[in-house]
CSV table of C-alpha atoms in Angstrom, one decimal:
chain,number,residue,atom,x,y,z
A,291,UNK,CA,29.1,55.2,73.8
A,292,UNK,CA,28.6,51.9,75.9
A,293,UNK,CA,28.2,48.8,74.0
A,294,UNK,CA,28.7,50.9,70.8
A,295,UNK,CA,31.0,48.1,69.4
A,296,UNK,CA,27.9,45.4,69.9
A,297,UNK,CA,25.7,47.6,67.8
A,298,UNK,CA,28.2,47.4,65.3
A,299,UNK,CA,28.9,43.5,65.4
A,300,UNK,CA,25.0,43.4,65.1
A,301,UNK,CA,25.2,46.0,62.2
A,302,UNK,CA,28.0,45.5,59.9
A,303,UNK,CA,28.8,41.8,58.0
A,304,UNK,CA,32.0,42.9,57.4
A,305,UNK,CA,33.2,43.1,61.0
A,306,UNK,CA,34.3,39.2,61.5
A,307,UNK,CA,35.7,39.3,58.0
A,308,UNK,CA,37.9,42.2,59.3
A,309,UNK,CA,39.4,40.3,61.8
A,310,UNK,CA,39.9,37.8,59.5
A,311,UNK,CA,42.8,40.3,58.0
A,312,UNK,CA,44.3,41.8,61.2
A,313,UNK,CA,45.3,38.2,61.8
A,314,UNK,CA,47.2,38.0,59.0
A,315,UNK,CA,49.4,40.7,60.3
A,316,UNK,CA,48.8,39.7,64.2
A,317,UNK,CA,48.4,36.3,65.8
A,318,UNK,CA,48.2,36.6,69.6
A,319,UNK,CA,48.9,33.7,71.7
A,320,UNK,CA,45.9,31.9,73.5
A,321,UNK,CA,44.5,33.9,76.1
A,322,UNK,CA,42.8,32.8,79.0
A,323,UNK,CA,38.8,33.4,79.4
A,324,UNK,CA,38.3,37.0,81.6
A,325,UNK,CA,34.9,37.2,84.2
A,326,UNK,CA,33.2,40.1,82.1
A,327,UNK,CA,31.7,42.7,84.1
A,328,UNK,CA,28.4,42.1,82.2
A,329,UNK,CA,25.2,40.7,83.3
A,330,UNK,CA,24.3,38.3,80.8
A,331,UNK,CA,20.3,39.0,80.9
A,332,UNK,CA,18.7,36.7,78.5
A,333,UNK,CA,19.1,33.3,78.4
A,334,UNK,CA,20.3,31.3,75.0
A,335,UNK,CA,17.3,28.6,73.9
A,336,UNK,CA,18.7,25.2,72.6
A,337,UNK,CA,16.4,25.8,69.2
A,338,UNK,CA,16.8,29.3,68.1
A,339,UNK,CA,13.6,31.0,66.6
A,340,UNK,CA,14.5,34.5,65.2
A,341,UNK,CA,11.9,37.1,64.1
A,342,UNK,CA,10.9,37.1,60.8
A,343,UNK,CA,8.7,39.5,59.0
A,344,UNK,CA,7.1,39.5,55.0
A,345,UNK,CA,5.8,41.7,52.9
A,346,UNK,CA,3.6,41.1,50.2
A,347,UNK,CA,1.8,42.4,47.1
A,348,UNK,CA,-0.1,40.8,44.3
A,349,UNK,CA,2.9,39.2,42.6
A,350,UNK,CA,6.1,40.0,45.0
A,351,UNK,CA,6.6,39.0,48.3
A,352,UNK,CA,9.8,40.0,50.6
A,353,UNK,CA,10.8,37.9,53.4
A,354,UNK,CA,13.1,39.8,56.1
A,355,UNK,CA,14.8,37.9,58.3
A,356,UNK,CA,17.3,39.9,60.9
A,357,UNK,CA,20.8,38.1,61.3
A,358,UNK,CA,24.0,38.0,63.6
A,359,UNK,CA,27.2,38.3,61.5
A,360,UNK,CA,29.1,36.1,64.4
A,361,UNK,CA,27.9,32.9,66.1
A,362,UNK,CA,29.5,30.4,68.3
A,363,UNK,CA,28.9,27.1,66.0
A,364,UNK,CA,26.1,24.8,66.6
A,365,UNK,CA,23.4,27.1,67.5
A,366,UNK,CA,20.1,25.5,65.0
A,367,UNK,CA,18.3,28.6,64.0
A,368,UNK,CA,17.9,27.5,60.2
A,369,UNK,CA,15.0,25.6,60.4
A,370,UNK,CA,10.9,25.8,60.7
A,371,UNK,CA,10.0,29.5,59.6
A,372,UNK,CA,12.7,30.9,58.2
A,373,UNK,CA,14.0,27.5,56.4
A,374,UNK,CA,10.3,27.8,54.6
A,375,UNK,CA,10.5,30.9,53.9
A,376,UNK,CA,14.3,30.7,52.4
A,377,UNK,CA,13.0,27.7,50.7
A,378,UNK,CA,9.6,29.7,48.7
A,379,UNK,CA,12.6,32.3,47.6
A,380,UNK,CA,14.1,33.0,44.5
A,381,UNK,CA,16.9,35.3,45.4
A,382,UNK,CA,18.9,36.2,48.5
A,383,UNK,CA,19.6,39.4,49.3
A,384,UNK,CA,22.4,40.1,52.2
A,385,UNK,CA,24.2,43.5,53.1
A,386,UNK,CA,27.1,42.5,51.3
A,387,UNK,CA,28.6,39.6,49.2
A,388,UNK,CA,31.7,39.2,50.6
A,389,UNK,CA,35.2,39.1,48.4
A,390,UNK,CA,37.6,36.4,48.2
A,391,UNK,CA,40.0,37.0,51.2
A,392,UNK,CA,43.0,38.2,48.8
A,393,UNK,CA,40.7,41.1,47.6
A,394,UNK,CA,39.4,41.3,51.1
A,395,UNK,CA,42.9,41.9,51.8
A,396,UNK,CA,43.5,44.7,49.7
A,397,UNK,CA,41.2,46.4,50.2
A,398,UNK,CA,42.2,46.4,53.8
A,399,UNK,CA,45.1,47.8,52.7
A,400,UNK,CA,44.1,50.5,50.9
A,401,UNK,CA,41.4,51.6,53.2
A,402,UNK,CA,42.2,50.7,57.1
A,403,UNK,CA,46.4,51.5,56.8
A,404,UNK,CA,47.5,54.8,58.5
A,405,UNK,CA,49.0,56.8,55.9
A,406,UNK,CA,49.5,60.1,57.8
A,407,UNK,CA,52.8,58.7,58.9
A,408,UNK,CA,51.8,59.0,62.5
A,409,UNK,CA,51.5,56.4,64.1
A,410,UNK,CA,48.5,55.1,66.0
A,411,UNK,CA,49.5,55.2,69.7
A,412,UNK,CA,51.3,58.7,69.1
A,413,UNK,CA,47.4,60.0,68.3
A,414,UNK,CA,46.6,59.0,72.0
A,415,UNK,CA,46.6,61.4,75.2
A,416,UNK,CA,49.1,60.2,77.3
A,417,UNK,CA,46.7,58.1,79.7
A,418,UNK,CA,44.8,56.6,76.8
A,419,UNK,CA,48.0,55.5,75.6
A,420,UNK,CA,48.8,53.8,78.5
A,421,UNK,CA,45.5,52.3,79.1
A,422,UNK,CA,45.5,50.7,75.5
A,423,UNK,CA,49.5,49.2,75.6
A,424,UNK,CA,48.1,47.8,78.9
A,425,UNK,CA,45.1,46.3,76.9
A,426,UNK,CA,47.4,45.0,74.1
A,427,UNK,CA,49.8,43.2,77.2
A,428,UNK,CA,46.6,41.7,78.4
A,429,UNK,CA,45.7,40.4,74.8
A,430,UNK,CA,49.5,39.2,74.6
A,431,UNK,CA,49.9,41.5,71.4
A,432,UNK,CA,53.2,43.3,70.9
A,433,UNK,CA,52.1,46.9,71.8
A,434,UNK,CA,53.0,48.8,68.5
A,435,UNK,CA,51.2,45.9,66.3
A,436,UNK,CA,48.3,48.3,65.4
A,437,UNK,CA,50.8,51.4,65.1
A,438,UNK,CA,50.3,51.3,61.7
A,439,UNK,CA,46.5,51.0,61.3
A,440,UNK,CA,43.4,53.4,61.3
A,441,UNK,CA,42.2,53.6,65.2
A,442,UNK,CA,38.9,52.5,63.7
A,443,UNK,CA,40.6,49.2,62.3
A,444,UNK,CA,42.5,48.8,65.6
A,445,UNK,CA,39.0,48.8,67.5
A,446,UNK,CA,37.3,46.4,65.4
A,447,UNK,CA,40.9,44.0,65.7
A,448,UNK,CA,40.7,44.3,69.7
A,449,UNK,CA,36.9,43.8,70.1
A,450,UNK,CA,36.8,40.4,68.3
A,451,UNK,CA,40.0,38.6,69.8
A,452,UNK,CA,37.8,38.4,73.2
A,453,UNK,CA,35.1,36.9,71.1
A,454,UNK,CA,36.8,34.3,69.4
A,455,UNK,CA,38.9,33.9,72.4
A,456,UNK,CA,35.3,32.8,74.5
A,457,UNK,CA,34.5,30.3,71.6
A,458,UNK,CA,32.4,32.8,68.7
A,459,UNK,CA,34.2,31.4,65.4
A,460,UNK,CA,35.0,34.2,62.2
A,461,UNK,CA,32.6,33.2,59.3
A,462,UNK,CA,30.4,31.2,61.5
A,463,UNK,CA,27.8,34.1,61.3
A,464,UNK,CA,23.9,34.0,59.7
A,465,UNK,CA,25.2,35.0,56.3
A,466,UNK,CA,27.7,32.0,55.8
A,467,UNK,CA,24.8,29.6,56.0
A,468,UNK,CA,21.8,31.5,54.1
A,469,UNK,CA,24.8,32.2,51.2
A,470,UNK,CA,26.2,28.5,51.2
A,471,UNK,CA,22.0,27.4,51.0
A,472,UNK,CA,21.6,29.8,48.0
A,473,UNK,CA,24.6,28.6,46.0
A,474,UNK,CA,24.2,25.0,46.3
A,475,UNK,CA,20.1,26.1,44.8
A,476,UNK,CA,22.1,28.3,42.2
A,477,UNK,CA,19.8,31.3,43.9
A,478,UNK,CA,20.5,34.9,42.7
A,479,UNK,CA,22.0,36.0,45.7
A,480,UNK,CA,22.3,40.2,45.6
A,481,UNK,CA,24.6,42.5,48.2
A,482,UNK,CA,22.9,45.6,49.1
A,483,UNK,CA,26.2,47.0,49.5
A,484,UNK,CA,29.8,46.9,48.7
A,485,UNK,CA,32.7,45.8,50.9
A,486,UNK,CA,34.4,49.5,50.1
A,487,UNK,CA,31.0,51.3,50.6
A,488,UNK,CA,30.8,49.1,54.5
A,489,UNK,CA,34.6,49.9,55.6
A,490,UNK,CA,34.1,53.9,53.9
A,491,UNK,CA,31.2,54.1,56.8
A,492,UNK,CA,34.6,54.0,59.1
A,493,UNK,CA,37.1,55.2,57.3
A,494,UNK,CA,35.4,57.9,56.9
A,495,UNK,CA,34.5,59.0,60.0
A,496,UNK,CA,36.4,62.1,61.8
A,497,UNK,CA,39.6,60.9,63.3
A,498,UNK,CA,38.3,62.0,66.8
A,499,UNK,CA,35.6,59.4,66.7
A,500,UNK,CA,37.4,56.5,65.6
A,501,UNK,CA,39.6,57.2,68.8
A,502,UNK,CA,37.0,57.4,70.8
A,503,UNK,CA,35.9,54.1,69.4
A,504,UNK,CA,39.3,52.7,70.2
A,505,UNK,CA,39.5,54.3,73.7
A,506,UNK,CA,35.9,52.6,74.8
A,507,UNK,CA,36.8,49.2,73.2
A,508,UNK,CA,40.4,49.3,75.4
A,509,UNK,CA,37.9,50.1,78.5
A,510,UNK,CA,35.1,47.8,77.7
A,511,UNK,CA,37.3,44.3,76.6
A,512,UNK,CA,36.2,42.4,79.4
A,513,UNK,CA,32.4,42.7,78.9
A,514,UNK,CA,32.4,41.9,74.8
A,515,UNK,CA,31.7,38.6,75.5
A,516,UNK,CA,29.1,38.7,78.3
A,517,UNK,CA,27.4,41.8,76.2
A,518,UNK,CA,27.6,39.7,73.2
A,519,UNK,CA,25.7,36.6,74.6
A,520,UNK,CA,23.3,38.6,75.6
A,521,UNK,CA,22.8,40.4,72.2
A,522,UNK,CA,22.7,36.7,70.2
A,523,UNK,CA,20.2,35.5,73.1
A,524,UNK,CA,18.0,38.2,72.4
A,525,UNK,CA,18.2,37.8,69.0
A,526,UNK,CA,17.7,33.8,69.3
A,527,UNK,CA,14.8,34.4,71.6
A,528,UNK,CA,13.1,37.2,68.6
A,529,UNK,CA,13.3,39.7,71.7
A,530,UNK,CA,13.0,42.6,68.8
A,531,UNK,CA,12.8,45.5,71.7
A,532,UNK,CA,15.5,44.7,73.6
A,533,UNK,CA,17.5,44.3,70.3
A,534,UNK,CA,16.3,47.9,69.4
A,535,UNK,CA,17.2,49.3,72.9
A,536,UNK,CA,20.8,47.6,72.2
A,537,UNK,CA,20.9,49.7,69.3
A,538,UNK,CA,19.9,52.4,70.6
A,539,UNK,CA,22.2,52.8,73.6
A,540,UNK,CA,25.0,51.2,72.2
A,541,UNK,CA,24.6,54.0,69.0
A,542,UNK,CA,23.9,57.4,71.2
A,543,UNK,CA,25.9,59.6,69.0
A,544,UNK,CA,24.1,60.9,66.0
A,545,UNK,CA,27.0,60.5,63.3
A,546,UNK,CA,27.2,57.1,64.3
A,547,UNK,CA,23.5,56.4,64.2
A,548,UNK,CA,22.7,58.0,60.9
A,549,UNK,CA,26.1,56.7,59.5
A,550,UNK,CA,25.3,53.0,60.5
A,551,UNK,CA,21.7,52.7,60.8
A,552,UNK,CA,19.3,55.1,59.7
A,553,UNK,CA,20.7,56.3,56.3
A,554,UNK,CA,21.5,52.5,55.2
A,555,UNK,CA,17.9,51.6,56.0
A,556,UNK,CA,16.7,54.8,54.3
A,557,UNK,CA,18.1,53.8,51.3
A,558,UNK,CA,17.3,50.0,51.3
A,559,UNK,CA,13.6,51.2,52.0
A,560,UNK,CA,14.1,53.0,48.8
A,561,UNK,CA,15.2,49.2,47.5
A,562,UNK,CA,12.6,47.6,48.6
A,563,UNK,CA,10.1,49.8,47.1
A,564,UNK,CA,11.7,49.7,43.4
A,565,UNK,CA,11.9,46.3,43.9
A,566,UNK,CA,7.8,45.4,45.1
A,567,UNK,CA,7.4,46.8,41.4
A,568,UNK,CA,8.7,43.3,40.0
A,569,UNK,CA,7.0,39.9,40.6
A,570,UNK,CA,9.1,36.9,42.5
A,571,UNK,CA,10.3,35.8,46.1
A,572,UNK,CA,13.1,37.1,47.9
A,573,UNK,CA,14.6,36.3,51.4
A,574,UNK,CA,16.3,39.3,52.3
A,575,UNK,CA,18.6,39.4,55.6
A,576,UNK,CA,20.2,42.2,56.9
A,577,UNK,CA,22.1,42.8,60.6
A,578,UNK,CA,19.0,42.2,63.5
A,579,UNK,CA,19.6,45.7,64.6
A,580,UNK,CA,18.4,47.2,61.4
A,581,UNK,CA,15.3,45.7,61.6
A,582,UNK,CA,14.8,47.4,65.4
A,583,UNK,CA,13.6,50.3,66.7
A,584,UNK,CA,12.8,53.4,65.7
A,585,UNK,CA,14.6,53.8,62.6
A,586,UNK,CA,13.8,50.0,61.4
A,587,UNK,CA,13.2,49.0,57.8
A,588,UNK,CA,10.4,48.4,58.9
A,589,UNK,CA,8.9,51.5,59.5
A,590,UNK,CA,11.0,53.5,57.0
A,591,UNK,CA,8.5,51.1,54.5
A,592,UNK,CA,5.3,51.9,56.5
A,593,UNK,CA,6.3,55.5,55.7
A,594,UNK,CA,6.2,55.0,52.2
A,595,UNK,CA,2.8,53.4,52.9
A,596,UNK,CA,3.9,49.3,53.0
A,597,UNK,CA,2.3,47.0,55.4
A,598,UNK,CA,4.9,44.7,56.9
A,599,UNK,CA,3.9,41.8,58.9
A,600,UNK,CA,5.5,39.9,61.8
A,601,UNK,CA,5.4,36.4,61.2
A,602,UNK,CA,4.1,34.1,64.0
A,603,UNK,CA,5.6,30.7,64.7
């Protein structure tokens, strides 16, 4: 499962909203920057150019822009390309419009609370107990803080604090920017998905894999920052096949592939088809990852007989 929680950050918009929440229950003190254990590989370019891809008929075309849901701010990636091709579009289309945070909020509740009336570290072997109150201590957190939470929504509350601890800011991601753009033009802007449909893909996993999740993310803290430079650099850098191997290693198990990845971009292939049957423009942006490797959009469209270019800049 290594780097399974960087596939996800690259996969889900609703990730840095999520931690968004658990603050509102936690608030650790400042922690300190850790040496991560990472290589960081690819090297971060002071101008971002992201891959960008269109495809066209006689009356529709469907820009597809891959996008990272958390950024550190000030990166410039809006521009040249993928500004004129946002700015020839009539309508946005993102995974997800996100609620307002009190709706986020409850739905949180109703989805990532522990109702079994066990609590979370009481699911744990012994040793991974011990290993996770240890990570908690290191991220100054009061060690039953997450007792009362899903071990999926535990995971995704650890993974981000080293993030935004090593300067990546919540709502700072691709989406925040392309959705600000399209109100201020009064765009249509369209969620492919709902916020309960992105937290179900979790919640309704089997309990043993969401405490896997959380075991790997208490044994893989000190590289979420390193492995997530490298992700954004090769994102920045439109390094499409190192983003696809990402997904692939960091996605091994099957469930969790076909849950996050191929399924969702079998049925927005089935979208995109429906919608080449109606003139206009449309920018459409989705997590990077989902427009890698071999289960991209990409070529879920070729198999239904589209020809989707890579845009050269």
């Amino acid at each position: 499962m290594k780097r399974t929680w960087l596939s996800v950050l690259a996969l889900l918009p609703f990730m840095a909203g999520m931690s968004a929440c658990a603050a509102q229950t936690v608030s650790p003190e400042p922690i300190k920057a850790v040496e991560n254990s990472v290589p960081s590989i690819a090297t971060l370019p002071d101008d971002a150019d992201p891959a960008l891809w269109v495809l066209k008929d006689e009356d529709t075309t469907i820009y597809m822009f891959g996008t990272v849901h958390i950024l550190k701010p000030g990166l410039t990636w809006f521009d040249e390309a993928v500004k004129e091709a946002f700015d020839e579009s009539d309508e946005l289309v993102i995974e997800m419009i996100s609620p307002d945070p009190a709706e986020m909020i409850r739905i949180v509740n109703e989805m990532a609370i522990n109702t079994t009336g066990k609590s979370l570290r009481d699911k744990l072997s012994a040793e991974d107990r011990t290993k996770f109150e240890a990570a908690m201590t290191s991220l100054n957190l009061p060690v039953a803080s997450f007792d009362p939470l899903d071990p999926w929504f535990a995971s995704v509350s650890m993974s981000m604090i080293p993030l935004t601890q090593n300067g990546y800011e919540i709502g700072s991601g691709v989406e925040k920017d392309l959705k600000a753009a399209a109100d201020l033009r009064k765009m249509t802007v369209i969620g492919l998905e709902t916020p309960e449909q992105q937290l179900g893909f979790f919640d309704n996993l089997p309990e043993e894999v969401q405490i896997s999740f959380l075991n790997f993310t208490v044994e893989t803290l000190d590289e979420m920052t390193d492995g997530m430079e490298n992700m954004v650099a090769h994102w920045a850098n439109a390094n499409v096949d190192a983003l696809g191997e990402l997904m692939n290693a960091g996605l091994e198990d099957k469930i969790l592939y076909d849950t996050l990845l191929a399924n969702r971009n079998a049925n927005w292939a089935e979208w995109v088809d429906d919608r080449m049957n109606k003139p206009g423009t449309l920018f459409l942006a989705v997590g990077a990852g989902h427009l890698a490797g071999e289960s991209s959009l990409q070529k879920m469209l070729k198999a239904r007989g589209f020809e989707v270019k890579r845009l050269k800049y």
